[in-house]
XYZ file of C-alpha atoms in Angstrom:
290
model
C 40.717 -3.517 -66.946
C 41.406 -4.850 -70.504
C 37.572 -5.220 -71.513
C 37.342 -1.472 -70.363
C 39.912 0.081 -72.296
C 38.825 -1.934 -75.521
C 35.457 -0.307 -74.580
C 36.887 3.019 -74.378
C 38.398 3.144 -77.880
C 35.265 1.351 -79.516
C 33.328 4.085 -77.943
C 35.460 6.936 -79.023
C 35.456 5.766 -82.529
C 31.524 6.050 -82.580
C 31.247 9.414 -81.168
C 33.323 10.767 -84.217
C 31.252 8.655 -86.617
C 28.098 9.624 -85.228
C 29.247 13.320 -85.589
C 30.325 13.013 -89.171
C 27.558 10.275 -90.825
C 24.347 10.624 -88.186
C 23.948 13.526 -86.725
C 21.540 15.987 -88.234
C 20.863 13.099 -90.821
C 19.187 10.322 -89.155
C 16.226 10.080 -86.681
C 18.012 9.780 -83.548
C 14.963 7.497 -81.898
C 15.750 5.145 -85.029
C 19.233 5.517 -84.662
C 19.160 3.888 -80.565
C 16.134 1.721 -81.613
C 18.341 -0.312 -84.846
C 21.322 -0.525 -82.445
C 19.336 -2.227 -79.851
C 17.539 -4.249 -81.868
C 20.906 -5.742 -83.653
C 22.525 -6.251 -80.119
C 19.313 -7.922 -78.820
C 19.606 -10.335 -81.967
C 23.173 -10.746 -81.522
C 23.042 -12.252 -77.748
C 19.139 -13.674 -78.226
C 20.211 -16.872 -79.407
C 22.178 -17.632 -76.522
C 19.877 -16.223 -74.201
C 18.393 -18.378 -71.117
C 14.896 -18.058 -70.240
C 14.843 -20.452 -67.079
C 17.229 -21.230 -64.454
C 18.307 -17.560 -63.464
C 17.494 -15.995 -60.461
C 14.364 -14.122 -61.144
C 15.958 -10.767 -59.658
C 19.023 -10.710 -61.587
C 16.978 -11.107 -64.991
C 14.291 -8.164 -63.538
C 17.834 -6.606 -62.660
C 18.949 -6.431 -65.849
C 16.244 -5.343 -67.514
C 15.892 -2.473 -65.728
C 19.430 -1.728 -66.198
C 19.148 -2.028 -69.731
C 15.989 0.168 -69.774
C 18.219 2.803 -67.659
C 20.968 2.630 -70.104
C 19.687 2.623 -73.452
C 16.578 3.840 -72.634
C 16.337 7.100 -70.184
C 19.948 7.809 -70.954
C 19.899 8.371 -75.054
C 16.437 9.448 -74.786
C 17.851 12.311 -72.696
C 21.288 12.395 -74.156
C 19.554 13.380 -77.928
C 17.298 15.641 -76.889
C 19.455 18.239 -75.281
C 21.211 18.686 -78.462
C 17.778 20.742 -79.237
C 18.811 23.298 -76.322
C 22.578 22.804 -75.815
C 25.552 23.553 -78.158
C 28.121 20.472 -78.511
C 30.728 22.358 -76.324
C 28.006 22.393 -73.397
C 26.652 18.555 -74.076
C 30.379 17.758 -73.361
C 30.758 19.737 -70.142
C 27.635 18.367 -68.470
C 28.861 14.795 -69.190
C 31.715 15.212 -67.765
C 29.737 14.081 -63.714
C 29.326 10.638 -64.600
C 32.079 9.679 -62.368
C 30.626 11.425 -59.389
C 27.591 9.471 -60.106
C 29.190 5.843 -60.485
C 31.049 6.416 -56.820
C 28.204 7.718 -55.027
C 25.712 5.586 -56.514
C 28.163 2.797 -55.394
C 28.472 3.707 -51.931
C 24.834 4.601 -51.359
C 24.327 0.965 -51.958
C 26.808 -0.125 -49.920
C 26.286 1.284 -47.163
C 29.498 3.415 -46.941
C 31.621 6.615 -48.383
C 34.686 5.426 -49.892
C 36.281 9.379 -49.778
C 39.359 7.837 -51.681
C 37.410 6.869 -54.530
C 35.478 9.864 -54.469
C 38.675 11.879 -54.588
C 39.742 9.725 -57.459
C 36.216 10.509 -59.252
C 36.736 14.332 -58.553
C 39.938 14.363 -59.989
C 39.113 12.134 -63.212
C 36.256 15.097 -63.666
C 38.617 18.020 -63.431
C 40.662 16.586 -65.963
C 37.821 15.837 -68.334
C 36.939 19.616 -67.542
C 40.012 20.452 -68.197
C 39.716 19.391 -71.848
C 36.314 19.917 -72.530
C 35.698 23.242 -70.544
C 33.568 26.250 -72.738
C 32.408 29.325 -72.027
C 28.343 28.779 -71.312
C 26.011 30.973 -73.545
C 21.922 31.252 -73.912
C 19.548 29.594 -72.101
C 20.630 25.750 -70.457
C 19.283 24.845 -67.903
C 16.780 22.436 -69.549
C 19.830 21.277 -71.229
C 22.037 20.612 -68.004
C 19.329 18.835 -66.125
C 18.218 16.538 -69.124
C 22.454 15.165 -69.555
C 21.996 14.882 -65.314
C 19.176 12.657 -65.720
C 21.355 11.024 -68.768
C 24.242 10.696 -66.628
C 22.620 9.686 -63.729
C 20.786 6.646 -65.557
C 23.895 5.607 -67.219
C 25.887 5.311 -63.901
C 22.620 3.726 -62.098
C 22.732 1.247 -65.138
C 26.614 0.388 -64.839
C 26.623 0.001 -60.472
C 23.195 -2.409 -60.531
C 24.552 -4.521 -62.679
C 27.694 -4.544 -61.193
C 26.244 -5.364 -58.252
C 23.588 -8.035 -59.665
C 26.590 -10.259 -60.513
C 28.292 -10.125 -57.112
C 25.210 -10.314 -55.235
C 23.717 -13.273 -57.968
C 26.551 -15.570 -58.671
C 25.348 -18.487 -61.352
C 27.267 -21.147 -63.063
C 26.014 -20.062 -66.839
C 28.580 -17.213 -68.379
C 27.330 -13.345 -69.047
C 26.373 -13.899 -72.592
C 23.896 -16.346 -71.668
C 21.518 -13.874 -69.934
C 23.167 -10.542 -71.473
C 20.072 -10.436 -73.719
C 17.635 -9.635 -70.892
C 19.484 -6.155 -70.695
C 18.612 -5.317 -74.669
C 15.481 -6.461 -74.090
C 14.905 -3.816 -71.319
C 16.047 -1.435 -73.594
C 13.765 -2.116 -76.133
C 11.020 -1.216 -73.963
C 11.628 2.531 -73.985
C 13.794 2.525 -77.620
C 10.261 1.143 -79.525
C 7.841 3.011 -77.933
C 10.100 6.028 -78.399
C 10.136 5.579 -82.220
C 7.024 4.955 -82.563
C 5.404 8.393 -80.735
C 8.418 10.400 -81.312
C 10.123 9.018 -84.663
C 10.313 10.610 -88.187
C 10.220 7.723 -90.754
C 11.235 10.503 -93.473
C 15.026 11.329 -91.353
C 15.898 7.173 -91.773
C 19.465 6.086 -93.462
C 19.422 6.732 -97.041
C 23.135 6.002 -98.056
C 25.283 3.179 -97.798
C 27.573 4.339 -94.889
C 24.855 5.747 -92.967
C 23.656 2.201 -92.602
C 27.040 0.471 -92.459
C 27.872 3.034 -89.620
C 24.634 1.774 -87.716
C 25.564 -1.934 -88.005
C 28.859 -1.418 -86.583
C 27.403 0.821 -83.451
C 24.825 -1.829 -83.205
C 27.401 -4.696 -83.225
C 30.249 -3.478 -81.841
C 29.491 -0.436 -79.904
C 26.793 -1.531 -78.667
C 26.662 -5.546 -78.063
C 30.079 -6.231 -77.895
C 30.893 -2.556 -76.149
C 27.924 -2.803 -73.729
C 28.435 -6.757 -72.971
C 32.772 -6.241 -72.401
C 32.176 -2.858 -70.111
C 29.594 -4.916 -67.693
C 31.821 -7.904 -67.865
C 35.252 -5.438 -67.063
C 32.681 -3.715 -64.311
C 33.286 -6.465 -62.365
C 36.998 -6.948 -62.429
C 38.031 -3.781 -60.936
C 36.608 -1.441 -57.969
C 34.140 1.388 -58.086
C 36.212 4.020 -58.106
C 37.902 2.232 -61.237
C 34.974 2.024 -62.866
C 34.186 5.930 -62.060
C 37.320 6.754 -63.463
C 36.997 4.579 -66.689
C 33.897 6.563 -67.732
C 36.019 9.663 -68.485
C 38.817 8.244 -70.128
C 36.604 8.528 -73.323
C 37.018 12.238 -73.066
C 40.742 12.204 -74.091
C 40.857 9.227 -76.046
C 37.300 10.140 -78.319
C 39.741 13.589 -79.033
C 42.679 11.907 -79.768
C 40.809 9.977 -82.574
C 38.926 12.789 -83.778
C 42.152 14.635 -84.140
C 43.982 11.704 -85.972
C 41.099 10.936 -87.952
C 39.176 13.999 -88.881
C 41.945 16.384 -88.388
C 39.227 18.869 -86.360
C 41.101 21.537 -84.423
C 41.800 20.473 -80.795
C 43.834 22.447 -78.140
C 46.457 19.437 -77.733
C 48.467 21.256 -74.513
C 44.484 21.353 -72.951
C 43.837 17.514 -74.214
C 47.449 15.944 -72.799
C 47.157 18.188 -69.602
C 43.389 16.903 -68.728
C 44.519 13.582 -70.331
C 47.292 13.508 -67.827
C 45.218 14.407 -64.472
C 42.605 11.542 -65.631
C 45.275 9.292 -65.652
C 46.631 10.926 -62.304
C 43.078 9.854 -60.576
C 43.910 6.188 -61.017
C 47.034 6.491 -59.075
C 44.327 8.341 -56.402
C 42.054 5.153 -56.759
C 45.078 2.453 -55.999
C 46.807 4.963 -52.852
C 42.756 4.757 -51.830
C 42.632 0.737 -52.037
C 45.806 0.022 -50.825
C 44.892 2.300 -47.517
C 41.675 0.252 -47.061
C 41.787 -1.960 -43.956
C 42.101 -6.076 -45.156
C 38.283 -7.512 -44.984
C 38.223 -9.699 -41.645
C 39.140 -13.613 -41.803
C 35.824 -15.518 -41.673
């Protein structure tokens, strides 16, 4: 649980510098292409090339391409349709995604952690809910497809290192996921990209280095690692927790107005889903004795 709340603050702290240094400012297809190139030099060195089961490393490739690739790819371009208030209800379903995903692949419907997921997304609406205005649907189903990719990305590899034990630690064959992320993130510079929108000042580029190395590689490399520790409903829930705490910081930090009754209230029923999740697991008949 640890390596997912670090996550969660790391993560919170780059949506507010995004908003203040790269948005608007900096080709966005640059902006995901640097960051996976730095994490993808980062975990390179220690990266195995033989030895590994030949599905987990396909595995994590495409769950790298999912993530980094489909997701932002999505995630930037509905800013072109969408107001902010409306990118940050539609991204509120993640959750729903990470349970069901979870259970289609399992075989099963866990209802308690899909109760827990339900709950963790009322609270994130809670905070984040605005009135819709103009034309979104293009909008709504391009953060779907974002959120649906991002969840697909977090269960398979999840599930890769359950199904794929192996002696050699995560960073030793992490690099295979930013190297399926690179697959989408070049080509999308190169047809899409606008070399005259790159980083021109100081802290536009320091800001990239620390998404690349810490948002990023470190973020990307602790949340898979964390995925592992705790259930899927856990995980579900985990993926709105950035809702309240990404506020909290842009409050303390960039003093922007924030309704704090709607932000502790929503705050307070995300953190009411976890105590769903454990009644769920603790209600879950023992596994059988082998």
């Amino acid at each position: 649980m640890r390596h997912l709340i670090i996550v969660t603050v790391l993560w919170a702290f780059s949506f507010s510098l995004i908003g203040e240094y790269l948005a608007g400012k900096v080709d966005s297809d640059f902006a995901v292409l640097l960051r996976v190139l730095i994490a993808a030099a980062v975990f390179l060195p220690f990266t195995l090339w033989r030895g590994l089961p030949s599905r987990l490393v396909a595995g994590f490739w495409l769950a790298g391409a999912l993530q980094f690739g489909v997701t932002y790819l999505c995630l930037y371009r509905s800013f072109a349709v969408l107001t902010v208030p409306e990118v940050l209800l539609f991204t509120v379903l993640t959750p729903i995604y990470v349970t069901l995903l979870d259970d289609a692949l399992a075989r099963r419907l866990n209802r308690w952690a899909l109760l827990a997921a339900a709950v963790a997304v009322s609270g994130g609406i809670i905070i984040r809910f605005q009135p819709l205005e103009g034309e979104y649907l293009t909008g709504f189903l391009l953060l779907q497809l974002a959120n649906l990719t991002f969840a697909a990305g977090q269960v398979l590899c999840r599930r890769l290192l359950q199904h794929y034990p192996v002696s050699q630690p995560l960073h030793r064959f992490f690099g295979h996921f930013f190297l399926g992320a690179l697959l989408l993130a070049l080509p999308s510079y190169l047809v899409f990209g606008n070399p005259a929108r790159l980083p021109h000042t100081a802290m536009q580029w320091s800001v990239l280095v620390y998404m690349g190395l810490f948002a990023t590689a470190l973020g990307m490399y602790w949340w898979v690692k964390g995925s592992t520790r705790v259930s899927a409903g856990t995980l579900a829930i985990m993926n709105e927790l950035h809702v309240p705490v990404g506020l909290l910081v842009n409050v303390l930090i960039w003093n922007r107005d924030t309704d704090l009754t709607r932000l502790a209230l929503g705050g307070a029923v995300i953190l009411a889903s976890l105590w769903v999740n454990h009644q769920g697991r603790s209600r879950l008949p023992a596994p059988a004795a082998a």
